[in-house]
CSV table of C-alpha atoms and ligand atoms in Angstrom, one decimal:
chain,number,residue,atom,x,y,z
J,1,MET,CA,67.6,23.7,12.8
J,2,THR,CA,67.9,24.2,16.5
J,3,PRO,CA,65.7,27.0,17.7
J,4,THR,CA,67.8,29.8,19.2
J,5,ARG,CA,65.3,32.7,19.7
J,6,ILE,CA,63.9,33.7,23.0
J,7,LEU,CA,61.0,36.1,23.6
J,8,VAL,CA,61.3,37.8,27.0
J,9,LEU,CA,58.1,39.2,28.5
J,10,ASN,CA,57.9,41.5,31.5
J,11,SER,CA,54.2,42.0,32.2
J,12,GLY,CA,53.0,44.7,34.5
J,13,SER,CA,49.4,45.4,35.6
J,14,SER,CA,48.8,47.6,32.5
J,15,SER,CA,51.9,47.2,30.5
J,16,VAL,CA,54.1,44.6,28.8
J,17,LYS,CA,57.8,45.1,27.9
J,18,TYR,CA,59.2,42.7,25.5
J,19,GLN,CA,62.4,41.7,23.6
J,20,LEU,CA,63.1,39.1,21.0
J,21,LEU,CA,66.7,37.9,21.2
J,22,ASP,CA,68.7,35.4,19.2
J,23,MET,CA,71.0,33.5,21.5
J,24,ARG,CA,73.3,32.3,18.8
J,25,ASP,CA,75.1,35.6,19.0
J,26,ARG,CA,73.1,37.2,21.8
J,27,THR,CA,71.6,39.9,19.5
J,28,ARG,CA,68.3,41.7,19.9
J,29,LEU,CA,65.9,41.3,17.0
J,30,ALA,CA,63.2,43.5,18.3
J,31,VAL,CA,62.2,45.5,21.4
J,32,GLY,CA,59.0,47.1,22.5
J,33,LEU,CA,56.6,48.2,25.1
J,34,VAL,CA,52.8,48.2,25.4
J,35,GLU,CA,51.4,50.7,27.9
J,36,LYS,CA,47.9,51.6,29.2
J,37,ILE,CA,46.4,48.2,28.5
J,38,GLY,CA,42.7,48.4,29.4
J,39,GLU,CA,42.5,52.2,29.2
J,40,ASP,CA,40.7,54.1,26.5
J,41,THR,CA,43.9,54.5,24.4
J,42,SER,CA,46.7,52.1,24.8
J,43,ALA,CA,50.1,52.5,23.1
J,44,LEU,CA,52.3,50.0,21.5
J,45,ALA,CA,55.9,51.1,20.6
J,46,HIS,CA,57.7,48.5,18.6
J,47,THR,CA,61.3,48.7,17.2
J,48,PRO,CA,62.8,46.1,14.9
J,49,LEU,CA,66.5,45.9,15.3
J,50,LEU,CA,67.4,44.0,12.1
J,51,GLY,CA,66.4,44.1,8.4
J,52,GLU,CA,65.6,47.1,6.4
J,53,ASN,CA,63.6,48.8,9.1
J,54,ALA,CA,66.2,48.3,11.8
J,55,GLY,CA,66.0,51.1,14.5
J,56,ARG,CA,62.7,52.5,13.1
J,57,LYS,CA,60.2,52.7,16.0
J,58,ARG,CA,56.6,52.1,15.0
J,59,VAL,CA,53.9,53.5,17.4
J,60,GLN,CA,50.3,52.4,17.5
J,61,GLU,CA,47.7,54.2,19.6
J,62,THR,CA,44.6,52.1,19.9
J,63,ARG,CA,42.7,50.3,22.6
J,64,PHE,CA,43.9,47.0,23.9
J,65,ALA,CA,41.3,45.7,26.3
J,66,ASP,CA,43.5,43.2,27.9
J,67,HIS,CA,47.0,41.5,27.8
J,68,ALA,CA,45.7,39.0,25.2
J,69,GLU,CA,44.8,41.7,22.7
J,70,ALA,CA,48.1,43.5,23.4
J,71,LEU,CA,50.2,40.4,22.9
J,72,LYS,CA,48.3,39.6,19.7
J,73,ALA,CA,49.3,43.1,18.4
J,74,VAL,CA,52.9,42.5,19.4
J,75,ALA,CA,52.8,39.1,17.5
J,76,GLU,CA,51.5,40.9,14.4
J,77,GLU,CA,54.3,43.5,14.6
J,78,LEU,CA,56.9,40.7,14.8
J,79,THR,CA,55.3,38.9,11.9
J,80,ALA,CA,55.5,42.1,9.8
J,81,ASP,CA,59.3,42.1,10.5
J,82,GLY,CA,59.6,38.5,9.4
J,83,ILE,CA,60.3,37.3,12.9
J,84,GLY,CA,56.8,36.1,13.9
J,85,LEU,CA,56.1,34.0,17.0
J,86,ASP,CA,55.0,31.0,14.8
J,87,SER,CA,58.7,30.7,13.7
J,88,PRO,CA,60.3,27.3,14.3
J,89,GLU,CA,63.4,29.3,15.5
J,90,LEU,CA,61.6,30.4,18.6
J,91,ALA,CA,62.9,28.2,21.4
J,92,ALA,CA,61.0,29.5,24.4
J,93,ILE,CA,59.2,32.4,26.0
J,94,GLY,CA,60.8,33.7,29.2
J,95,HIS,CA,58.7,35.6,31.8
J,96,ARG,CA,60.0,37.9,34.5
J,97,VAL,CA,58.1,36.8,37.6
J,98,VAL,CA,58.5,39.2,40.5
J,99,HIS,CA,57.9,36.9,43.5
J,100,GLY,CA,59.1,33.3,43.6
J,101,GLY,CA,59.0,32.9,47.3
J,102,LEU,CA,61.5,30.4,48.7
J,103,LYS,CA,60.8,27.6,46.4
J,104,PHE,CA,62.2,29.0,43.2
J,105,SER,CA,65.9,29.6,43.2
J,106,ALA,CA,66.4,29.0,39.5
J,107,PRO,CA,64.6,29.6,36.2
J,108,THR,CA,61.8,27.1,36.0
J,109,VAL,CA,59.7,25.6,33.2
J,110,ILE,CA,56.1,26.6,33.9
J,111,THR,CA,53.9,23.6,34.7
J,112,ASP,CA,50.4,23.6,36.3
J,113,GLU,CA,52.1,23.1,39.7
J,114,VAL,CA,54.5,26.0,39.1
J,115,MET,CA,51.6,28.2,38.1
J,116,ALA,CA,49.7,27.2,41.2
J,117,GLU,CA,52.7,28.2,43.4
J,118,ILE,CA,53.0,31.6,41.6
J,119,GLU,CA,49.3,32.1,42.4
J,120,ARG,CA,49.8,31.0,46.0
J,121,LEU,CA,52.3,33.9,46.3
J,122,VAL,CA,49.9,36.6,45.2
J,123,PRO,CA,49.2,37.7,48.9
J,124,VAL,CA,52.9,38.6,49.3
J,125,ALA,CA,53.1,40.3,45.8
J,126,PRO,CA,49.6,41.6,45.2
J,127,LEU,CA,50.8,44.3,42.7
J,128,HIS,CA,53.1,42.1,40.7
J,129,ASN,CA,52.3,38.4,40.5
J,130,PRO,CA,48.8,38.8,39.1
J,131,ALA,CA,50.1,40.7,36.1
J,132,ASN,CA,52.9,38.1,35.6
J,133,ILE,CA,50.3,35.3,35.7
J,134,THR,CA,48.2,37.1,33.1
J,135,GLY,CA,51.2,37.5,30.9
J,136,ILE,CA,52.1,33.8,31.2
J,137,LYS,CA,48.5,32.6,30.4
J,138,THR,CA,48.3,34.9,27.4
J,139,ALA,CA,51.6,33.6,26.0
J,140,GLN,CA,50.6,30.0,26.7
J,141,ALA,CA,47.5,30.5,24.6
J,142,LEU,CA,49.6,32.0,21.8
J,143,ARG,CA,52.1,29.2,21.7
J,144,PRO,CA,50.9,26.2,23.8
J,145,ASP,CA,53.6,24.0,22.3
J,146,LEU,CA,56.5,26.1,23.5
J,147,PRO,CA,58.3,25.9,26.9
J,148,GLN,CA,57.3,28.9,29.0
J,149,VAL,CA,59.9,29.7,31.6
J,150,ALA,CA,59.6,31.8,34.7
J,151,VAL,CA,62.7,33.8,35.8
J,152,PHE,CA,62.1,35.1,39.4
J,153,ASP,CA,63.2,38.4,40.7
J,154,THR,CA,63.7,36.8,44.1
J,155,ALA,CA,65.7,33.8,42.9
J,156,PHE,CA,69.2,35.3,43.3
J,157,HIS,CA,68.4,36.2,46.9
J,158,THR,CA,67.4,32.7,48.1
J,159,THR,CA,71.0,32.1,49.1
J,160,MET,CA,70.7,34.7,52.0
J,161,PRO,CA,71.5,33.1,55.3
J,162,GLU,CA,68.5,32.8,57.7
J,163,TYR,CA,69.9,35.5,60.0
J,164,ALA,CA,69.8,38.0,57.2
J,165,ALA,CA,66.4,36.9,55.8
J,166,ARG,CA,64.4,36.8,59.1
J,167,TYR,CA,62.8,39.8,60.7
J,168,ALA,CA,63.0,39.9,64.4
J,169,ILE,CA,59.3,39.2,65.0
J,170,ASP,CA,57.4,36.3,66.5
J,171,VAL,CA,58.5,33.2,64.5
J,172,GLU,CA,55.1,31.6,64.4
J,173,THR,CA,53.3,34.7,63.0
J,174,ALA,CA,56.1,35.2,60.5
J,175,ASP,CA,56.0,31.6,59.3
J,176,ALA,CA,52.2,31.5,59.1
J,177,HIS,CA,52.2,34.5,56.8
J,178,ARG,CA,55.5,33.8,55.1
J,179,ILE,CA,56.9,37.1,56.3
J,180,ARG,CA,60.6,37.4,55.7
J,181,ARG,CA,63.1,39.3,53.5
J,182,TYR,CA,62.9,38.0,49.9
J,183,GLY,CA,64.6,40.8,48.0
J,184,PHE,CA,63.9,41.9,44.4
J,185,HIS,CA,65.8,43.0,41.3
J,186,GLY,CA,67.6,39.7,41.6
J,187,THR,CA,68.2,39.2,37.9
J,188,SER,CA,70.0,42.6,37.8
J,189,HIS,CA,72.0,41.9,41.0
J,190,ALA,CA,73.1,38.5,39.6
J,191,TYR,CA,74.1,40.0,36.2
J,192,VAL,CA,75.9,43.0,37.5
J,193,SER,CA,77.8,41.2,40.2
J,194,ARG,CA,79.0,38.7,37.6
J,195,LYS,CA,79.9,41.5,35.1
J,196,THR,CA,81.8,43.3,37.9
J,197,ALA,CA,83.9,40.3,38.6
J,198,GLU,CA,84.6,40.0,34.9
J,199,LEU,CA,85.7,43.7,34.8
J,200,LEU,CA,88.2,43.0,37.6
J,201,GLY,CA,89.5,40.0,35.7
J,202,LYS,CA,88.3,37.6,38.3
J,203,THR,CA,85.7,34.8,38.6
J,204,PRO,CA,82.5,35.6,40.6
J,205,GLU,CA,83.7,33.2,43.3
J,206,GLU,CA,86.8,35.3,43.9
J,207,VAL,CA,85.2,38.6,44.7
J,208,ASN,CA,82.9,40.3,47.1
J,209,VAL,CA,80.7,43.0,45.6
J,210,ILE,CA,78.2,45.6,46.8
J,211,VAL,CA,75.7,46.2,44.0
J,212,LEU,CA,73.7,49.4,44.0
J,213,HIS,CA,70.7,49.1,41.6
J,214,LEU,CA,69.4,52.7,41.4
J,215,GLY,CA,66.5,53.0,39.1
J,216,ASN,CA,63.1,54.3,39.9
J,217,GLY,CA,62.9,51.3,42.2
J,218,ALA,CA,66.3,50.9,44.0
J,219,SER,CA,68.0,48.2,46.0
J,220,ALA,CA,71.4,47.3,47.3
J,221,SER,CA,72.8,43.8,47.7
J,222,ALA,CA,75.9,42.3,49.3
J,223,VAL,CA,77.3,39.5,47.1
J,224,ALA,CA,80.0,37.2,48.6
J,225,GLY,CA,81.8,35.0,46.1
J,226,GLY,CA,78.9,35.1,43.7
J,227,ARG,CA,76.2,34.4,46.3
J,228,CYS,CA,73.8,37.0,47.7
J,229,VAL,CA,74.2,37.3,51.5
J,230,ASP,CA,72.0,40.4,52.1
J,231,THR,CA,69.7,42.7,50.2
J,232,SER,CA,67.8,45.9,51.1
J,233,MET,CA,64.4,45.1,49.8
J,234,GLY,CA,62.3,42.9,52.0
J,235,LEU,CA,58.9,41.1,52.0
J,236,THR,CA,58.0,43.6,49.3
J,237,PRO,CA,60.0,46.1,47.2
J,238,LEU,CA,59.2,48.9,49.7
J,239,GLU,CA,62.1,48.4,52.1
J,240,GLY,CA,65.6,49.8,51.9
J,241,LEU,CA,66.9,52.7,49.9
J,242,VAL,CA,65.1,56.0,49.1
J,243,MET,CA,63.5,55.4,45.7
J,244,GLY,CA,61.7,57.5,43.1
J,245,THR,CA,58.3,57.2,44.8
J,246,ARG,CA,58.9,54.7,47.7
J,247,SER,CA,60.0,55.6,51.2
J,248,GLY,CA,62.4,52.7,51.8
J,249,ASP,CA,63.2,52.1,55.5
J,250,LEU,CA,61.2,53.8,58.2
J,251,ASP,CA,60.1,53.1,61.7
J,252,PRO,CA,57.1,50.6,61.3
J,253,ALA,CA,55.3,52.6,64.0
J,254,VAL,CA,54.9,55.4,61.5
J,255,ILE,CA,52.1,53.2,60.0
J,256,PHE,CA,50.2,52.9,63.3
J,257,HIS,CA,50.7,56.6,63.9
J,258,LEU,CA,49.2,57.5,60.5
J,259,GLU,CA,46.3,55.1,61.2
J,260,ARG,CA,45.6,56.3,64.8
J,261,VAL,CA,46.5,59.9,64.6
J,262,ALA,CA,46.0,60.9,61.0
J,263,GLY,CA,43.0,58.6,60.5
J,264,MET,CA,44.4,57.1,57.3
J,265,SER,CA,43.2,53.7,56.0
J,266,THR,CA,45.6,50.9,55.2
J,267,ASP,CA,45.2,51.4,51.5
J,268,GLU,CA,45.9,55.2,51.8
J,269,ILE,CA,49.0,54.4,53.8
J,270,ASP,CA,50.1,51.9,51.2
J,271,THR,CA,49.6,54.5,48.4
J,272,LEU,CA,51.5,57.1,50.5
J,273,LEU,CA,54.5,54.9,51.1
J,274,ASN,CA,54.7,53.3,47.6
J,275,LYS,CA,53.6,56.1,45.3
J,276,LYS,CA,53.9,59.4,47.1
J,277,SER,CA,57.1,59.1,49.1
J,278,GLY,CA,60.8,58.8,48.2
J,279,LEU,CA,62.1,61.6,46.0
J,280,VAL,CA,58.7,62.5,44.8
J,281,GLY,CA,57.4,62.9,48.3
J,282,LEU,CA,60.4,64.8,49.4
J,283,CYS,CA,60.6,67.3,46.6
J,284,GLY,CA,57.9,66.6,44.0
J,285,ASP,CA,60.2,65.1,41.4
J,286,ASN,CA,61.5,61.6,41.0
J,287,ASP,CA,63.7,62.1,38.0
J,288,MET,CA,67.3,62.6,39.1
J,289,ARG,CA,68.0,64.8,36.0
J,290,GLU,CA,65.3,67.2,37.1
J,291,ILE,CA,66.4,67.1,40.7
J,292,ARG,CA,70.0,68.0,39.7
J,293,ARG,CA,68.7,70.8,37.5
J,294,ARG,CA,66.8,72.2,40.4
J,295,ILE,CA,69.8,71.9,42.8
J,296,ASP,CA,72.0,73.8,40.2
J,297,ALA,CA,69.3,76.5,40.2
J,298,GLY,CA,69.6,76.8,44.0
J,299,ASP,CA,66.4,74.9,45.0
J,300,LYS,CA,66.8,73.9,48.7
J,301,GLN,CA,64.0,71.3,48.8
J,302,ALA,CA,65.6,69.4,45.9
J,303,ALA,CA,69.0,69.7,47.6
J,304,LEU,CA,67.6,68.2,50.9
J,305,ALA,CA,65.9,65.3,49.0
J,306,PHE,CA,69.3,64.6,47.3
J,307,GLU,CA,71.0,64.6,50.7
J,308,ILE,CA,68.5,62.2,52.2
J,309,TYR,CA,68.8,59.9,49.2
J,310,ILE,CA,72.7,59.9,49.5
J,311,HIS,CA,72.7,59.5,53.3
J,312,ARG,CA,70.6,56.3,52.9
J,313,LEU,CA,72.9,55.0,50.2
J,314,LYS,CA,76.0,55.6,52.4
J,315,LYS,CA,74.4,53.8,55.3
J,316,TYR,CA,73.9,50.7,53.1
J,317,ILE,CA,77.4,50.9,51.7
J,318,GLY,CA,78.7,51.0,55.2
J,319,ALA,CA,76.4,48.2,56.4
J,320,TYR,CA,77.3,45.9,53.6
J,321,SER,CA,81.0,46.6,54.0
J,322,ALA,CA,80.6,45.2,57.5
J,323,VAL,CA,78.4,42.3,56.4
J,324,LEU,CA,81.0,41.3,53.7
J,325,GLY,CA,84.1,42.0,55.8
J,326,LYS,CA,86.2,42.5,52.7
J,327,VAL,CA,84.9,44.4,49.7
J,328,ASP,CA,86.5,44.1,46.2
J,329,ALA,CA,84.0,46.4,44.4
J,330,VAL,CA,81.0,48.7,44.6
J,331,ALA,CA,79.0,48.6,41.4
J,332,PHE,CA,76.5,51.2,40.4
J,333,THR,CA,73.7,50.2,37.9
J,334,ALA,CA,70.3,51.1,36.5
J,335,GLY,CA,69.0,54.5,35.3
J,336,VAL,CA,70.4,56.6,38.2
J,337,GLY,CA,73.5,54.5,38.9
J,338,GLU,CA,74.5,54.3,35.3
J,339,ASN,CA,73.9,58.0,34.4
J,340,ALA,CA,74.0,60.2,37.4
J,341,ALA,CA,77.7,61.0,38.1
J,342,PRO,CA,76.8,63.3,41.0
J,343,VAL,CA,75.0,60.5,42.8
J,344,ARG,CA,78.1,58.2,42.5
J,345,GLU,CA,80.4,60.9,43.6
J,346,ALA,CA,78.3,61.9,46.6
J,347,ALA,CA,77.6,58.3,47.7
J,348,VAL,CA,81.3,57.5,47.9
J,349,ALA,CA,82.5,60.9,49.2
J,350,GLY,CA,84.1,60.6,52.7
J,351,LEU,CA,84.3,56.9,52.6
J,352,GLU,CA,88.1,56.8,52.1
J,353,GLU,CA,88.5,54.9,55.4
J,354,LEU,CA,86.5,52.1,53.8
J,355,GLY,CA,88.9,52.1,50.8
J,356,LEU,CA,86.5,53.9,48.5
J,357,ALA,CA,87.2,56.8,46.2
J,358,VAL,CA,86.0,58.1,42.8
J,359,ASP,CA,88.2,59.7,40.1
J,360,ALA,CA,86.3,62.8,38.9
J,361,ASP,CA,87.5,62.4,35.3
J,362,LEU,CA,86.6,58.7,35.1
J,363,ASN,CA,83.3,59.4,36.8
J,364,SER,CA,82.3,61.9,34.1
J,365,VAL,CA,82.8,59.6,31.2
J,366,ARG,CA,79.6,58.5,29.6
J,367,SER,CA,79.5,55.0,28.1
J,368,ASP,CA,77.3,51.9,27.7
J,369,GLU,CA,80.3,49.7,28.7
J,370,PRO,CA,81.1,48.4,32.2
J,371,ARG,CA,84.0,50.6,33.5
J,372,LEU,CA,86.0,51.5,36.6
J,373,ILE,CA,85.6,55.0,38.1
J,374,SER,CA,87.9,54.6,41.1
J,375,PRO,CA,91.5,55.9,41.1
J,376,GLU,CA,94.3,53.3,40.8
J,377,TYR,CA,95.3,53.7,44.5
J,378,ALA,CA,91.9,52.9,45.9
J,379,ARG,CA,91.6,49.6,47.8
J,380,VAL,CA,88.1,49.0,46.6
J,381,ALA,CA,87.1,49.3,42.9
J,382,VAL,CA,84.2,51.5,42.2
J,383,ALA,CA,82.4,50.5,38.9
J,384,VAL,CA,79.6,51.5,36.6
J,385,VAL,CA,78.1,48.4,35.2
J,386,PRO,CA,75.0,48.8,32.9
J,387,THR,CA,72.4,46.2,33.8
J,388,ASP,CA,70.6,44.1,31.2
J,389,GLU,CA,67.8,42.2,32.8
J,390,GLU,CA,66.3,41.0,29.5
J,391,LEU,CA,69.6,39.6,28.2
J,392,GLU,CA,70.1,37.8,31.6
J,393,ILE,CA,66.5,36.4,31.5
J,394,ALA,CA,67.1,35.2,27.9
J,395,THR,CA,70.4,33.7,28.8
J,396,GLN,CA,69.0,31.8,31.8
J,397,VAL,CA,66.0,30.6,29.7
J,398,TYR,CA,68.1,29.5,26.8
J,399,ASP,CA,70.6,27.7,29.1
J,400,LEU,CA,67.6,25.8,30.6
J,401,VAL,CA,65.8,24.8,27.4
J,402,SER,CA,68.9,24.1,25.2
J,403,LYS,CA,70.3,21.5,27.7
C,501,ADP,P1,63.0,51.5,36.4
C,501,ADP,O1,63.1,51.2,37.9
C,501,ADP,O2,61.7,52.2,36.0
C,501,ADP,O3,63.4,50.4,35.5
C,501,ADP,P2,65.4,52.9,35.4
C,501,ADP,O4,66.5,51.9,35.8
C,501,ADP,O5,65.1,53.0,33.9
C,501,ADP,O6,64.1,52.6,36.2
C,501,ADP,O7,65.8,54.3,35.9
C,501,ADP,C1,64.9,55.4,35.7
C,501,ADP,C2,65.5,56.6,36.5
C,501,ADP,O8,66.8,56.8,36.0
C,501,ADP,C3,64.8,57.9,36.1
C,501,ADP,O9,63.7,58.1,37.0
C,501,ADP,C4,65.9,59.0,36.4
C,501,ADP,O10,65.8,59.4,37.8
C,501,ADP,C5,67.1,58.2,36.2
C,501,ADP,N1,67.9,58.6,35.0
C,501,ADP,C6,67.8,58.2,33.7
C,501,ADP,N2,68.6,58.9,32.9
C,501,ADP,C7,69.4,59.7,33.7
C,501,ADP,C8,70.4,60.7,33.5
C,501,ADP,N3,70.9,60.8,32.3
C,501,ADP,N4,70.9,61.3,34.5
C,501,ADP,C9,70.4,61.2,35.8
C,501,ADP,N5,69.4,60.3,36.1
C,501,ADP,C10,68.9,59.6,35.0
């Protein structure tokens, strides 16, 4: 029997999201999430998606001291469903790794050298790569015989031309510290741009797409003929769009000002810009549903936060229209992009000169399927394309190990 199952792990500093998929028919066998690893009470929510318990979520609240304990508990849950990790059907474990630097432009089987490079990138991804490394080591200990494959969030963006990736700062300083635009959410941008081409009945090579990944983190990318040519996140996921808790673009001098005038430390500024800014900083809420509810109730602060969010989005749509020259589609994805019709409507409003328009009826349809929301006459298609990073990671991993 050829093994066809892939376990996908997305390890954060205190969490692990996982999915077990069977790539024969690209179905999900189980999904789950462990949170608050290392805290007094951790939580494991596990849902089998086949067999007699399909769809029945099981929640455990107990302490998992570290990722190793958490993954052991996940393995036990999978065993209880008859799909344990000791199965000969498991082909590989795929890991989402946030920062792959410039070296990794494709999914990569993790060797000692690959691991050393992921570790070398910790200074440019201090929040993310250490957690990914822990996840990999834990999975290696669990199944040392299996291929462990890294799929990098930065990989899709390695095709950006040098003039889009470089910041206009002293070249020697930039190179010494590997400072440049790397971009993130690459797995999603790759998947959604490809799916958008499919929706238009074209190959990825035939179309230019602007992808707007609007989740709690948010990023835009310009994709020309299937290759990323620009993206809004930079050295870290802080740059670009207004996000749930991150500021996105600002004058870098704001940082010196906060240091010199407000007396804030580097760590305090880091926390301010990453955790206390964006929508939450502007109005106290980062959930778009709540913000819309407040706007409907006449809340001016929420309305201004929404306007700032939309203004930034428009600027990126305009910028990437110019970067691409010709745009075939704008695709909205992730939590906000897939669900918040008012965001889609407002982001495109007034951009008729760029060939963009949204049909109100189509925009209000709720669906899990990729769909067009632009009127037939519009020159540029506007699409809602649900992202599926886990499926994309599993597909890339399976393609690599089944060759
Ligand atoms: P993450 O970046 O954490 O993966 P998601 O892509 O899951 O984020 O997006 C989460 C965000 O999506 C929430 O913070 C919320 O603002 C937004 N969201 C989710 N569902 C809806 C909805 N039905 N309407 C409007 N916004 C939504």
